[in-house]
Each structure stands twice: as C-alpha cells, then as structure tokens.
C-alpha cells in the first residue's frame, strides 16, 4: 500500500465527505479533532472508510484525539494497520 | 470525610508523611491503606461493598483471557450492583430509605452499603474488563495496584473516571514530585477550593430552596437568573472537586485526567461534550457512541440515514441520563441533549465545516451564548422533578421584563467566567503560574483570605456529583 495513495484518498474523503469543502487548504499536521473540525461521528466515518477502502480495522481505543488528530496521524495508523500480520 | 474538611487536611498530611517516609516499593501500599481508611470513614459496610467489588473485578479480569463469556457476566454484575446499591436504587427501600443527602453527613455512613461515588467506580471497572477483552490491556496481577485503580482516595468520591491503561502504568514507575509539580498541585488545590467554597456554595446559598415548588409566584427574570446561577454552581462544584482531586493526587506524583476544559466557551454541542465531564464523555464515546456509529455506518455509509444521525447521540445521551439517575427527569434531560446533537448534525450536513477558531468572532460568540442558553434550559429537568420542571419552564415563558432582578448573583458568576477566560487565553488550567512572583503571591493571599472569609459565612455543601 502506497503512503501517498492513502494520503490522497483520505484527504479527498475528509474534504469532500466530512468537511464538504473540497477547496479547503488542509495541512497534514492540522489538528482536526482537537481543532473542532471533525467530531466523534466523523472519526467513526474515517474508521469505516479505512475498513472499506484499505481493509484496515482501527480499534475504538485508537480513535482518540491524541492518536487520530491530524491527517498525518491517520495515514500512519492506516499504514501500520495494513502492514500488521 | 469531605475533601474540603479540616479532617481531610489532617488525613492528607499524615498520608503524605507516611508516603515519603517509606521505600518506593511500599508507597502504593501506603496509598491503598489510606484509601481503605478513607472509605472506612463512611462505615464498615461501605468498605465491605467496595472491597467485594474490587476482588470480584480482579478475579474477572484474571479469568477473562480465553473466557470471553465472562465479560457479559462482569458487566451485568457491575451494573447490577449499581442498580441495587446506588442512592435511590432498587435496594434503597430495604436500606431504610437511604437518601443521597444522608450520605453527605459525617456520621451517616455507618450501616450504608452504598459507598459515595459507586457509579464512578463501576464505570472504571467496566472499562477495565472491556479493555482486557479487546486486548488493549493485560489483566492486572498486582492486587494492591488494582485496588488503587478502583479505590484511590482522591478520585473515589466523583472521579475522574480513569482508564487502566493510563492509570496503572503510573503506579509501576518511579514517580517524581519536583518543585514545579508541587506548585501545580498547590495551585489546583487552591483553585479547587475557591471554585467549590467561594463560587459554587455561595451561588447555592443565594438560590431560594422553594423555587421549584411554586415557580409561578416568583418573578420570571429571577427564575432565569437562578437557573443560570445553578448551572454555574454545579459547574464550579464539580470542576472544583476535580481540581482538588488532581491537586491532591499530584502531591503523590500520580496524574489524574482533566475533567473540564472551560465548557461554557463551547461553540457547538459536540464541542461541549469534549469539554464537560470529559472522563465520562470519553467513556461514553468509546464504549457506546463509537461502536454504535461504526455499526450504523457499516450497514450503510450514508451519514444522513436515520440509524447514523439519530441512534448514536440519542443512545449515548440517554445512557448518560440513566447514569445520573434512573428517573424520568434524567431520561428527559438525556433525550433533550441527544436531540440538540441530532439537530446540530442535521444542520451541519447541509453546509461546509470550518475550524471554529477561524470563524468570525461574532459567530463564535453567538454559538457560545446559544449553547449556554440551551444547556441551562435542559438543566431545569436535571434539577427538578418533572412536574416542577414543567411548571418552572411555563413560569419562565411568561417572562415579564419589568419584574425586578437581583443582580448580586452575578458577583459569583462573573469570577467563574473570568477564570475560564484566563484559562482559554492561556491554554492552561493554571495560567496564574506564569505571572510574576509578586502577582502570584498576591493572588494566592487574596484567594486564601476570600476562602477563609466565605467559609465562615456559608455552610459547606456536599459535592453535587458525589450523589451520583
């Protein structure tokens, strides 16, 4: 699984489906949950998106603001899940 | 024993001396002994109840790996104990009309089965069992550490509801309490005492006790002001308790979770629930809201479907209401706050989401005022029995703008707003610690003096959330 591909697809999902603003200049390190952009329901949507798109299960315990706050953290979590045995 | 009492100060002093005199490996045992002594002040039966629950959950945790069916049994046993033993619970008639108020009285503990803070205790136990089942944590092998996880005295009365994965590792490692930690702990204790004794108790004392009985006879603007005052009283009571608990715990080198993050500056309801009673909100998010949301989205990823929009927030807030008390009023409170979240989500689905900090200031302030107003409106059913709550709401709606207002209440509301504003601006619970030394010393002296003077005038009320 290519990191750049995961990043691009996840970025598109966040901008189009969660923020409903495709033109928003989303930075990789922008705090999305603690910054009030995404709520808990949006985090659940990302988890289900990761299951459908990348076949990666992210447990609820990993979906905390300190572990899944930025696009970068989400990408790394998906990559880690994909490479797990 | 109340955390604001002189006897607790003496108890804390003795525990601190013993804690720092014994070798590191015996410090946890000292804390457990202190916790046992703390519970014992409520009576032998309360101590027996908590000991039994602790041993039960310890055994369940050890049995869980390889036997997943024990999780359902463990959850049922913990919830059963809560339903049976909590104040006003199923066993209350058998226990002689046990009332929450009686628990707060110093000598009323003897003979009580239901310890203060049982609902906090039960949620911590359930999260421990679920986390073992999900493979997030291993069963705790050390009974002393496990006893502290559930029964550590600073958090026993009303949380924060700690997670084993954050709390237990702190017990295993060497703890350092340096000058900075002492300063932060002392700051939290003073802030907690100020919030509780000066702001919360003064506001409570100023609100007439009969306002829920005949609200139609009282001036409508005052009914509004009293509800706002009550909301700030509940907030400062609980936030004050949490500051106090965190400060006391910090003296032992154990960090307890933050429970409040200036909630009245929230601009949306979803933001409010990340800033109010954070340890309960995050518990409900992890064990109720997220599993329900994921299940709904797996069946249909469309976020506009009924199951996705309605079920998770309503189920979560109804669970929160039930946790506060199995009464019609608490269920209505839960349903109302769930409905707030649903409406907010429906409105959000039709427009772009932008970071709240980047929205125009006027819009941010409008959001804050709206959240505060609707939260205060919901508090009416939280505080009063349903018939009184409806009568209260009707009386408010007959608003007479010419009726006299007693603005003296604001003398205790505005300091709360100001403290929170300093915390928001400083992005710190204790922004005062960055002030010059002279300003810090002056503030400390004034705060201690005000606490001393106010406690001589007011009666110290039990913490509101120890009743849950």
Short mmCIF file of C-alpha atoms in Angstrom, two decimals:
data_model
loop_
_atom_site.label_atom_id
_atom_site.label_comp_id
_atom_site.label_asym_id
_atom_site.label_seq_id
_atom_site.Cartn_x
_atom_site.Cartn_y
_atom_site.Cartn_z
CA UNK A 1 0.00 0.00 0.00
CA UNK A 2 1.48 3.32 -1.07
CA UNK A 3 1.54 6.01 1.58
CA UNK A 4 0.95 8.75 -1.00
CA UNK A 5 -2.12 6.92 -2.29
CA UNK A 6 -3.56 6.50 1.22
CA UNK A 7 -2.91 10.16 1.97
CA UNK A 8 -4.59 11.36 -1.22
CA UNK A 9 -7.69 9.19 -0.86
CA UNK A 10 -8.09 10.02 2.79
CA UNK A 11 -7.57 13.74 2.13
CA UNK A 12 -10.25 13.65 -0.57
CA UNK A 13 -12.66 11.82 1.74
CA UNK A 14 -12.14 14.32 4.56
CA UNK A 15 -12.53 17.36 2.32
CA UNK A 16 -15.48 16.15 0.24
CA UNK A 17 -17.47 13.97 2.61
CA UNK A 18 -16.64 15.23 6.09
CA UNK A 19 -15.85 18.93 5.65
CA UNK A 20 -17.93 19.35 2.46
CA UNK A 21 -15.36 21.89 1.28
CA UNK A 22 -13.03 20.46 -1.41
CA UNK A 23 -11.12 23.76 -1.73
CA UNK A 24 -10.09 23.89 1.92
CA UNK A 25 -6.26 24.03 2.25
CA UNK A 26 -5.89 21.06 4.61
CA UNK A 27 -2.37 20.70 6.02
CA UNK A 28 -1.05 17.27 7.01
CA UNK A 29 -0.43 18.40 10.58
CA UNK A 30 -3.61 20.42 11.09
CA UNK A 31 -5.41 19.36 14.30
CA UNK A 32 -8.76 18.19 13.02
CA UNK A 33 -10.36 16.72 16.14
CA UNK A 34 -8.91 18.98 18.82
CA UNK A 35 -9.33 21.89 16.40
CA UNK A 36 -13.08 21.26 16.28
CA UNK A 37 -13.22 20.43 12.55
CA UNK A 38 -14.14 16.75 12.99
CA UNK A 39 -16.37 15.37 15.72
CA UNK A 40 -16.58 11.81 17.05
CA UNK A 41 -19.03 10.79 14.34
CA UNK A 42 -16.59 11.94 11.65
CA UNK A 43 -13.87 9.88 13.34
CA UNK A 44 -16.18 6.85 13.14
CA UNK A 45 -16.70 7.61 9.44
CA UNK A 46 -12.93 7.62 8.93
CA UNK A 47 -12.64 4.27 10.71
CA UNK A 48 -15.31 2.71 8.49
CA UNK A 49 -13.74 4.35 5.41
CA UNK A 50 -10.41 2.69 6.35
CA UNK A 51 -12.19 -0.68 6.62
CA UNK A 52 -13.90 -0.35 3.23
CA UNK A 53 -11.12 1.30 1.25
CA UNK A 54 -7.97 -0.21 2.76
CA UNK A 55 -9.29 -3.27 4.67
CA UNK A 56 -7.71 -1.92 7.84
CA UNK A 57 -9.55 -2.19 11.16
CA UNK A 58 -8.78 0.60 13.61
CA UNK A 59 -9.97 -0.31 17.12
CA UNK A 60 -12.06 2.22 19.04
CA UNK A 61 -9.25 2.56 21.55
CA UNK A 62 -7.02 4.04 18.83
CA UNK A 63 -9.59 6.61 17.74
CA UNK A 64 -8.68 9.11 20.43
CA UNK A 65 -7.82 12.76 19.79
CA UNK A 66 -4.20 12.19 20.79
CA UNK A 67 -3.78 9.32 18.29
CA UNK A 68 -6.02 10.35 15.39
CA UNK A 69 -5.96 14.13 15.36
CA UNK A 70 -4.17 15.00 12.10
CA UNK A 71 -4.22 13.67 8.57
CA UNK A 72 -0.63 12.53 9.08
CA UNK A 73 -1.54 10.51 12.20
CA UNK A 74 -4.49 8.90 10.41
CA UNK A 75 -2.36 7.95 7.40
CA UNK A 76 0.33 6.44 9.61
CA UNK A 77 -2.28 4.48 11.57
CA UNK A 78 -3.72 3.02 8.37
CA UNK A 79 -0.26 2.15 7.00
CA UNK A 80 0.60 0.48 10.32
CA UNK A 81 -2.66 -1.48 10.25
CA UNK A 82 -2.07 -2.60 6.66
CA UNK A 83 1.42 -3.87 7.45
CA UNK A 84 0.34 -5.71 10.62
CA UNK A 85 0.26 -9.52 10.30
CA UNK B 1 -14.88 12.71 55.08
CA UNK B 2 -15.19 15.59 52.64
CA UNK B 3 -12.23 16.80 50.62
CA UNK B 4 -12.89 20.32 51.85
CA UNK B 5 -12.84 19.45 55.57
CA UNK B 6 -10.15 20.04 58.15
CA UNK B 7 -10.14 16.33 58.96
CA UNK B 8 -9.26 15.59 55.34
CA UNK B 9 -6.38 18.08 55.50
CA UNK B 10 -5.05 16.24 58.57
CA UNK B 11 -5.59 12.87 56.88
CA UNK B 12 -3.72 14.10 53.80
CA UNK B 13 -0.82 15.41 55.88
CA UNK B 14 -0.42 12.06 57.68
CA UNK B 15 -0.64 10.15 54.39
CA UNK B 16 1.97 12.39 52.74
CA UNK B 17 4.39 11.91 55.63
CA UNK B 18 3.93 8.13 55.55
CA UNK B 19 4.19 8.06 51.74
CA UNK B 20 7.54 9.87 51.66
CA UNK B 21 8.98 8.02 54.66
CA UNK B 22 8.57 4.50 53.30
CA UNK B 23 10.68 2.99 50.49
CA UNK B 24 9.41 3.37 46.92
CA UNK B 25 8.16 -0.23 46.74
CA UNK B 26 5.89 0.32 49.77
CA UNK B 27 4.40 3.63 48.59
CA UNK B 28 1.50 2.04 46.72
CA UNK B 29 0.63 0.01 49.82
CA UNK B 30 0.56 3.24 51.84
CA UNK B 31 -1.82 4.80 49.31
CA UNK B 32 -4.07 1.73 49.40
CA UNK B 33 -4.09 1.73 53.21
CA UNK B 34 -5.01 5.43 53.14
CA UNK B 35 -7.79 4.71 50.63
CA UNK B 36 -9.15 1.93 52.85
CA UNK B 37 -9.10 4.28 55.84
CA UNK B 38 -10.85 6.95 53.73
CA UNK B 39 -13.68 4.57 52.80
CA UNK B 40 -13.87 3.25 56.34
CA UNK B 41 -14.98 6.73 57.48
CA UNK B 42 -18.24 6.01 55.61
CA UNK B 43 -18.75 2.79 57.57
CA UNK B 44 -17.76 -0.85 57.54
CA UNK B 45 -20.47 -1.90 55.13
CA UNK B 46 -19.40 0.64 52.52
CA UNK B 47 -15.84 -0.63 52.88
CA UNK B 48 -17.05 -4.21 52.57
CA UNK B 49 -19.05 -3.38 49.43
CA UNK B 50 -16.10 -1.74 47.68
CA UNK B 51 -13.72 -4.50 48.76
CA UNK B 52 -16.10 -7.13 47.42
CA UNK B 53 -16.45 -5.31 44.08
CA UNK B 54 -12.69 -4.88 43.83
CA UNK B 55 -11.99 -8.57 44.44
CA UNK B 56 -14.77 -9.54 42.03
CA UNK B 57 -13.37 -7.39 39.21
CA UNK B 58 -9.83 -8.50 39.92
CA UNK B 59 -10.92 -12.14 39.58
CA UNK B 60 -12.99 -11.39 36.47
CA UNK B 61 -10.04 -9.63 34.86
CA UNK B 62 -7.78 -12.60 35.53
CA UNK B 63 -10.41 -15.00 34.17
CA UNK B 64 -11.26 -13.06 31.01
CA UNK B 65 -8.44 -14.06 28.63
CA UNK B 66 -9.68 -17.21 26.94
CA UNK B 67 -13.15 -16.93 28.51
CA UNK B 68 -14.90 -14.05 26.68
CA UNK B 69 -18.29 -15.01 28.15
CA UNK B 70 -17.09 -13.59 31.47
CA UNK B 71 -17.23 -10.08 30.02
CA UNK B 72 -21.04 -10.06 29.80
CA UNK B 73 -21.25 -11.58 33.28
CA UNK B 74 -18.83 -8.97 34.63
CA UNK B 75 -20.72 -6.07 33.08
CA UNK B 76 -24.03 -7.45 34.36
CA UNK B 77 -22.66 -7.88 37.89
CA UNK B 78 -21.24 -4.36 37.99
CA UNK B 79 -24.39 -2.76 36.58
CA UNK B 80 -26.50 -4.94 38.89
CA UNK B 81 -24.53 -3.70 41.90
CA UNK B 82 -25.01 -0.13 40.73
CA UNK B 83 -28.75 -0.53 40.14
CA UNK B 84 -29.16 -2.20 43.51
CA UNK B 85 -26.93 -0.14 45.75
CA UNK B 86 -26.81 3.39 44.37
CA UNK B 87 -28.64 6.08 46.32
CA UNK B 88 -32.31 5.70 45.46
CA UNK B 89 -31.57 2.35 43.82
CA UNK B 90 -33.54 -0.88 43.95
CA UNK B 91 -32.23 -1.76 47.39
CA UNK B 92 -32.93 1.68 48.86
CA UNK B 93 -36.25 0.69 50.48
CA UNK B 94 -34.53 -2.25 52.15
CA UNK B 95 -31.81 0.03 53.41
CA UNK B 96 -34.26 2.21 55.26
CA UNK B 97 -34.96 4.97 52.79
CA UNK B 98 -31.35 5.65 52.05
CA UNK B 99 -31.03 9.10 50.56
CA UNK B 100 -28.21 10.77 48.74
CA UNK B 101 -28.33 13.68 51.13
CA UNK B 102 -27.78 11.47 54.14
CA UNK B 103 -24.55 10.16 52.69
CA UNK B 104 -23.03 13.60 52.80
CA UNK B 105 -23.45 13.84 56.57
CA UNK B 106 -20.41 12.98 58.57
CA UNK B 107 -21.84 10.26 60.78
CA UNK B 108 -24.46 8.88 58.45
CA UNK B 109 -22.09 6.43 56.81
CA UNK B 110 -22.38 3.64 59.37
CA UNK B 111 -24.68 0.99 58.07
CA UNK B 112 -24.63 2.14 54.48
CA UNK B 113 -23.97 -0.39 51.77
CA UNK B 114 -23.73 2.16 49.00
CA UNK B 115 -20.43 3.98 49.05
CA UNK B 116 -20.17 7.50 47.67
CA UNK B 117 -19.03 7.51 44.06
CA UNK B 118 -20.21 3.97 43.31
CA UNK B 119 -21.23 4.88 39.75
CA UNK B 120 -17.72 6.22 39.01
CA UNK B 121 -16.26 3.05 40.49
CA UNK B 122 -18.45 0.81 38.33
CA UNK B 123 -17.62 2.61 35.07
CA UNK B 124 -13.89 2.29 35.78
CA UNK B 125 -14.36 -1.43 36.45
CA UNK B 126 -16.36 -2.00 33.25
CA UNK B 127 -13.80 -0.16 31.09
CA UNK B 128 -11.07 -2.34 32.61
CA UNK B 129 -12.92 -5.54 31.70
CA UNK B 130 -13.79 -4.37 28.17
CA UNK B 131 -10.21 -3.27 27.53
CA UNK B 132 -8.93 -6.70 28.58
CA UNK B 133 -11.46 -8.37 26.28
CA UNK B 134 -10.35 -6.16 23.38
CA UNK B 135 -6.69 -6.89 24.06
CA UNK B 136 -5.89 -3.26 24.87
CA UNK B 137 -4.58 -4.05 28.37
CA UNK B 138 -3.40 -7.16 30.18
CA UNK B 139 -5.09 -8.24 33.42
CA UNK B 140 -3.51 -6.55 36.42
CA UNK B 141 -1.63 -9.13 38.52
CA UNK B 142 -0.88 -6.85 41.46
CA UNK B 143 -3.88 -6.65 43.79
CA UNK B 144 -2.54 -3.52 45.52
CA UNK B 145 -2.25 -1.69 42.19
CA UNK B 146 -5.67 -2.90 41.12
CA UNK B 147 -7.20 -1.83 44.42
CA UNK B 148 -5.74 1.63 43.84
CA UNK B 149 -7.00 1.76 40.27
CA UNK B 150 -10.57 1.42 41.52
CA UNK B 151 -10.35 2.88 45.00
CA UNK B 152 -7.59 5.54 45.01
CA UNK B 153 -8.95 8.03 47.54
CA UNK B 154 -8.51 11.38 45.70
CA UNK B 155 -10.74 10.19 42.84
CA UNK B 156 -13.09 7.98 44.81
CA UNK B 157 -15.86 10.47 45.53
CA UNK B 158 -16.57 11.67 41.99
CA UNK B 159 -13.85 10.60 39.58
CA UNK B 160 -12.28 11.42 37.20
CA UNK B 161 -13.13 8.02 35.69
CA UNK B 162 -9.62 6.80 34.94
CA UNK B 163 -8.70 4.19 32.34
CA UNK B 164 -6.47 1.37 33.48
CA UNK B 165 -4.13 1.87 30.50
CA UNK B 166 -3.31 5.39 31.73
CA UNK B 167 -3.53 4.88 35.50
CA UNK B 168 -1.83 1.55 36.17
CA UNK B 169 1.48 2.35 34.40
CA UNK B 170 1.87 5.35 36.72
CA UNK B 171 1.82 3.01 39.72
CA UNK B 172 4.55 0.82 38.27
CA UNK B 173 7.12 3.51 37.51
CA UNK B 174 9.17 5.74 39.77
CA UNK B 175 7.30 8.94 40.43
CA UNK B 176 8.97 12.33 40.64
CA UNK B 177 7.43 15.22 42.51
CA UNK B 178 9.60 18.28 41.88
CA UNK B 179 9.05 21.93 42.75
CA UNK B 180 7.06 22.53 39.59
CA UNK B 181 4.75 19.59 40.38
CA UNK B 182 4.23 20.88 43.91
CA UNK B 183 3.45 24.35 42.58
CA UNK B 184 0.91 22.97 40.08
CA UNK B 185 -0.67 20.70 42.70
CA UNK B 186 -0.95 23.54 45.21
CA UNK B 187 -2.38 25.80 42.53
CA UNK B 188 -5.01 23.21 41.63
CA UNK B 189 -5.95 22.71 45.29
CA UNK B 190 -6.39 26.45 45.89
CA UNK B 191 -8.32 26.86 42.63
CA UNK B 192 -10.50 23.87 43.54
CA UNK B 193 -11.26 25.24 46.99
CA UNK B 194 -12.05 28.65 45.51
CA UNK B 195 -14.40 27.20 42.91
CA UNK B 196 -16.17 24.96 45.42
CA UNK B 197 -16.31 27.00 48.62
CA UNK B 198 -16.45 30.54 47.26
CA UNK B 199 -18.28 30.27 43.93
CA UNK B 200 -20.38 27.08 44.00
CA UNK B 201 -21.52 27.18 47.63
CA UNK B 202 -22.22 30.92 47.57
CA UNK B 203 -24.37 30.58 44.47
CA UNK B 204 -26.23 27.63 46.01
CA UNK B 205 -26.79 29.58 49.21
CA UNK B 206 -28.23 32.50 47.25
CA UNK B 207 -30.83 30.43 45.38
CA UNK B 208 -34.07 30.06 47.39
CA UNK B 209 -34.79 26.45 48.24
CA UNK B 210 -38.51 26.81 47.40
CA UNK B 211 -38.08 27.91 43.76
CA UNK B 212 -39.17 24.56 42.35
CA UNK B 213 -42.37 24.41 44.44
CA UNK B 214 -44.30 27.47 43.31
CA UNK B 215 -42.31 28.98 40.45
CA UNK B 216 -45.40 30.77 39.10
CA UNK B 217 -45.38 33.01 42.18
CA UNK B 218 -41.82 34.16 41.57
CA UNK B 219 -40.57 36.86 39.17
CA UNK B 220 -39.81 35.25 35.79
CA UNK B 221 -36.49 37.06 35.17
CA UNK B 222 -35.23 35.77 38.52
CA UNK B 223 -36.22 32.22 37.52
CA UNK B 224 -33.91 32.60 34.52
CA UNK B 225 -31.13 34.08 36.61
CA UNK B 226 -31.44 31.34 39.24
CA UNK B 227 -31.11 28.62 36.63
CA UNK B 228 -28.01 30.30 35.21
CA UNK B 229 -26.68 30.65 38.76
CA UNK B 230 -27.43 26.99 39.42
CA UNK B 231 -25.61 25.96 36.25
CA UNK B 232 -22.51 27.88 37.31
CA UNK B 233 -22.85 26.44 40.80
CA UNK B 234 -22.95 22.84 39.53
CA UNK B 235 -20.03 23.54 37.20
CA UNK B 236 -17.84 25.14 39.86
CA UNK B 237 -18.78 22.45 42.37
CA UNK B 238 -17.72 19.62 40.07
CA UNK B 239 -14.78 21.40 38.43
CA UNK B 240 -13.66 22.49 41.90
CA UNK B 241 -13.81 18.91 43.15
CA UNK B 242 -11.81 17.73 40.12
CA UNK B 243 -9.14 20.42 40.60
CA UNK B 244 -8.90 19.43 44.24
CA UNK B 245 -8.61 15.71 43.41
CA UNK B 246 -5.98 16.34 40.73
CA UNK B 247 -4.01 18.63 43.03
CA UNK B 248 -4.04 16.16 45.93
CA UNK B 249 -3.06 13.30 43.63
CA UNK B 250 -0.26 15.35 42.09
CA UNK B 251 1.38 15.54 45.52
CA UNK B 252 1.83 11.75 45.27
CA UNK B 253 3.15 12.01 41.72
CA UNK B 254 0.04 10.47 40.16
CA UNK B 255 -1.62 12.49 37.41
CA UNK B 256 -5.41 12.27 37.20
CA UNK B 257 -7.26 13.11 33.99
CA UNK B 258 -8.54 16.56 33.20
CA UNK B 259 -12.33 16.58 33.56
CA UNK B 260 -13.26 20.09 32.43
CA UNK B 261 -11.86 22.34 29.73
CA UNK B 262 -13.77 25.63 30.02
CA UNK B 263 -17.02 24.04 28.77
CA UNK B 264 -19.03 27.26 28.79
CA UNK B 265 -16.85 28.61 25.98
CA UNK B 266 -18.03 25.79 23.66
CA UNK B 267 -19.40 26.95 20.31
CA UNK B 268 -21.20 23.72 19.39
CA UNK B 269 -22.84 20.89 21.32
CA UNK B 270 -20.34 18.35 20.03
CA UNK B 271 -17.59 20.63 21.34
CA UNK B 272 -19.39 20.94 24.68
CA UNK B 273 -19.26 17.19 25.20
CA UNK B 274 -15.49 17.18 24.68
CA UNK B 275 -15.11 19.85 27.39
CA UNK B 276 -17.70 18.94 30.08
CA UNK B 277 -17.11 15.97 32.42
CA UNK B 278 -14.51 14.75 29.94
CA UNK B 279 -13.81 11.42 31.60
CA UNK B 280 -17.49 10.40 31.47
CA UNK B 281 -17.99 11.82 27.96
CA UNK B 282 -14.95 9.98 26.61
CA UNK B 283 -16.07 6.78 28.38
CA UNK B 284 -19.46 7.03 26.69
CA UNK B 285 -17.82 7.93 23.36
CA UNK B 286 -15.52 4.89 23.46
CA UNK B 287 -17.97 2.29 24.75
CA UNK B 288 -21.34 3.50 23.42
CA UNK B 289 -21.13 6.21 20.74
CA UNK B 290 -18.29 4.91 18.56
CA UNK B 291 -19.43 1.26 18.45
CA UNK B 292 -22.99 2.35 17.57
CA UNK B 293 -21.77 4.83 14.92
CA UNK B 294 -19.49 2.26 13.33
CA UNK B 295 -22.20 -0.38 13.30
CA UNK B 296 -24.63 2.04 11.62
CA UNK B 297 -22.05 3.18 9.06
CA UNK B 298 -21.02 -0.38 8.23
CA UNK B 299 -24.61 -1.20 7.35
CA UNK B 300 -24.94 1.97 5.29
CA UNK B 301 -22.11 4.52 4.92
CA UNK B 302 -24.60 7.29 4.12
CA UNK B 303 -24.28 9.64 7.15
CA UNK B 304 -27.79 11.02 6.52
CA UNK B 305 -29.55 7.76 7.38
CA UNK B 306 -31.75 7.66 10.46
CA UNK B 307 -29.63 5.00 12.15
CA UNK B 308 -26.48 7.11 11.79
CA UNK B 309 -27.95 10.51 12.63
CA UNK B 310 -30.31 9.63 15.47
CA UNK B 311 -29.30 6.41 17.18
CA UNK B 312 -25.71 7.09 18.40
CA UNK B 313 -26.29 10.52 20.01
CA UNK B 314 -29.69 9.62 21.46
CA UNK B 315 -28.48 6.29 22.88
CA UNK B 316 -25.34 7.92 24.31
CA UNK B 317 -27.10 10.81 26.00
CA UNK B 318 -29.89 8.55 27.29
CA UNK B 319 -27.17 6.34 28.80
CA UNK B 320 -25.66 9.46 30.33
CA UNK B 321 -29.05 10.41 31.78
CA UNK B 322 -29.52 6.91 33.22
CA UNK B 323 -26.05 7.04 34.76
CA UNK B 324 -27.03 10.26 36.54
CA UNK B 325 -30.18 8.60 37.86
CA UNK B 326 -32.90 6.21 36.74
CA UNK B 327 -35.63 8.85 36.89
CA UNK B 328 -37.98 10.25 34.22
CA UNK B 329 -36.33 13.67 34.61
CA UNK B 330 -32.87 12.32 33.84
CA UNK B 331 -34.19 10.45 30.80
CA UNK B 332 -35.85 13.64 29.51
CA UNK B 333 -32.57 15.50 30.14
CA UNK B 334 -30.68 12.85 28.17
CA UNK B 335 -33.20 12.87 25.33
CA UNK B 336 -33.16 16.67 25.16
CA UNK B 337 -29.37 16.84 24.94
CA UNK B 338 -29.37 13.97 22.42
CA UNK B 339 -31.86 15.95 20.35
CA UNK B 340 -29.57 19.01 20.49
CA UNK B 341 -26.79 16.89 18.95
CA UNK B 342 -29.10 15.45 16.29
CA UNK B 343 -30.34 18.88 15.20
CA UNK B 344 -26.78 20.20 15.14
CA UNK B 345 -25.69 17.27 12.93
CA UNK B 346 -28.63 17.74 10.55
CA UNK B 347 -27.74 21.42 10.18
CA UNK B 348 -24.04 20.61 9.63
CA UNK B 349 -24.78 18.09 6.88
CA UNK B 350 -26.00 20.86 4.62
CA UNK B 351 -23.01 23.19 4.82
CA UNK B 352 -19.19 23.19 4.82
CA UNK B 353 -17.40 22.64 8.12
CA UNK B 354 -14.76 25.18 9.06
CA UNK B 355 -12.47 25.26 12.13
CA UNK B 356 -14.37 27.15 14.84
CA UNK B 357 -11.31 29.27 15.62
CA UNK B 358 -11.34 30.65 12.06
CA UNK B 359 -14.99 31.65 12.10
CA UNK B 360 -15.92 35.32 12.61
CA UNK B 361 -15.79 36.29 16.33
CA UNK B 362 -19.45 37.36 16.28
CA UNK B 363 -20.47 33.90 15.09
CA UNK B 364 -18.31 32.22 17.74
CA UNK B 365 -19.89 34.33 20.50
CA UNK B 366 -23.37 33.71 19.13
CA UNK B 367 -22.64 29.97 19.29
CA UNK B 368 -21.41 30.25 22.87
CA UNK B 369 -24.50 32.15 24.01
CA UNK B 370 -26.80 29.68 22.27
CA UNK B 371 -25.06 26.61 23.76
CA UNK B 372 -25.10 28.17 27.22
CA UNK B 373 -28.80 29.10 26.96
CA UNK B 374 -29.98 25.70 25.71
CA UNK B 375 -27.81 23.87 28.25
CA UNK B 376 -29.32 25.98 31.02
CA UNK B 377 -32.81 25.21 29.69
CA UNK B 378 -32.03 21.49 29.85
CA UNK B 379 -30.83 21.87 33.41
CA UNK B 380 -34.40 22.53 34.59
CA UNK B 381 -35.34 18.86 34.09
CA UNK B 382 -31.97 17.81 35.54
CA UNK B 383 -32.54 19.69 38.79
CA UNK B 384 -36.26 19.35 39.49
CA UNK B 385 -38.84 16.55 39.36
CA UNK B 386 -40.67 16.62 36.02
CA UNK B 387 -43.94 18.31 37.14
CA UNK B 388 -41.97 21.06 38.88
CA UNK B 389 -39.66 21.38 35.88
CA UNK B 390 -42.60 21.91 33.52
CA UNK B 391 -44.15 24.45 35.91
CA UNK B 392 -40.80 26.21 36.09
CA UNK B 393 -40.50 26.31 32.29
CA UNK B 394 -44.06 27.67 31.96
CA UNK B 395 -43.32 30.38 34.52
CA UNK B 396 -40.17 31.41 32.63
CA UNK B 397 -42.09 31.65 29.35
CA UNK B 398 -44.43 34.17 30.94
CA UNK B 399 -41.42 36.46 31.05
CA UNK B 400 -42.18 39.89 32.49
CA UNK B 401 -39.30 42.20 31.54
CA UNK B 402 -40.30 44.78 34.15
CA UNK B 403 -40.00 42.41 37.09
CA UNK B 404 -37.16 43.22 39.50
CA UNK B 405 -33.83 41.42 39.13
CA UNK B 406 -31.30 40.68 41.84
CA UNK B 407 -28.00 41.13 40.07
CA UNK B 408 -25.94 40.33 43.16
CA UNK B 409 -25.81 36.71 41.97
CA UNK B 410 -23.57 37.87 39.16
CA UNK B 411 -20.88 38.65 41.75
CA UNK B 412 -20.24 34.89 41.87
CA UNK B 413 -20.94 34.12 38.20
CA UNK B 414 -18.58 36.69 36.70
CA UNK B 415 -15.46 35.47 38.56
CA UNK B 416 -16.16 31.99 37.16
CA UNK B 417 -16.44 33.43 33.64
CA UNK B 418 -13.20 35.38 34.19
CA UNK B 419 -11.24 32.37 35.49
CA UNK B 420 -12.32 30.32 32.48
CA UNK B 421 -11.48 33.16 30.12
CA UNK B 422 -7.94 33.31 31.55
CA UNK B 423 -7.70 29.53 31.07
CA UNK B 424 -8.91 29.82 27.46
CA UNK B 425 -6.48 32.64 26.70
CA UNK B 426 -3.55 30.96 28.47
CA UNK B 427 -4.39 27.45 27.15
CA UNK B 428 -3.62 26.20 30.65
CA UNK B 429 -5.61 25.29 33.77
CA UNK B 430 -3.24 27.41 35.81
CA UNK B 431 -2.27 30.45 33.73
CA UNK B 432 -1.51 32.24 37.01
CA UNK B 433 1.70 30.22 37.39
CA UNK B 434 3.22 32.21 34.54
CA UNK B 435 2.56 35.52 36.28
CA UNK B 436 5.40 37.39 38.09
CA UNK B 437 6.15 36.02 41.56
CA UNK B 438 4.73 39.07 43.34
CA UNK B 439 1.45 38.83 41.42
CA UNK B 440 1.24 35.08 42.16
CA UNK B 441 1.83 35.65 45.88
CA UNK B 442 -0.78 38.43 45.98
CA UNK B 443 -3.34 36.30 44.16
CA UNK B 444 -2.69 33.33 46.46
CA UNK B 445 -3.04 35.51 49.58
CA UNK B 446 -6.28 37.08 48.33
CA UNK B 447 -7.72 33.68 47.31
CA UNK B 448 -6.92 32.11 50.69
CA UNK B 449 -8.36 35.12 52.53
CA UNK B 450 -11.58 35.04 50.49
CA UNK B 451 -11.91 31.27 51.01
CA UNK B 452 -11.44 31.76 54.76
CA UNK B 453 -13.98 34.58 54.98
CA UNK B 454 -16.59 32.89 52.81
CA UNK B 455 -16.40 29.55 54.64
CA UNK B 456 -17.10 31.39 57.89
CA UNK B 457 -20.29 32.80 56.36
CA UNK B 458 -21.51 29.82 54.27
CA UNK B 459 -22.40 26.27 55.15
CA UNK B 460 -20.20 23.87 53.17
CA UNK B 461 -22.49 21.72 51.00
CA UNK B 462 -21.62 18.16 49.89
CA UNK B 463 -20.23 17.86 46.37
CA UNK B 464 -23.12 17.62 43.89
CA UNK B 465 -21.65 14.74 41.89
CA UNK B 466 -20.97 12.50 44.89
CA UNK B 467 -24.72 11.87 44.80
CA UNK B 468 -24.29 10.04 41.50
#
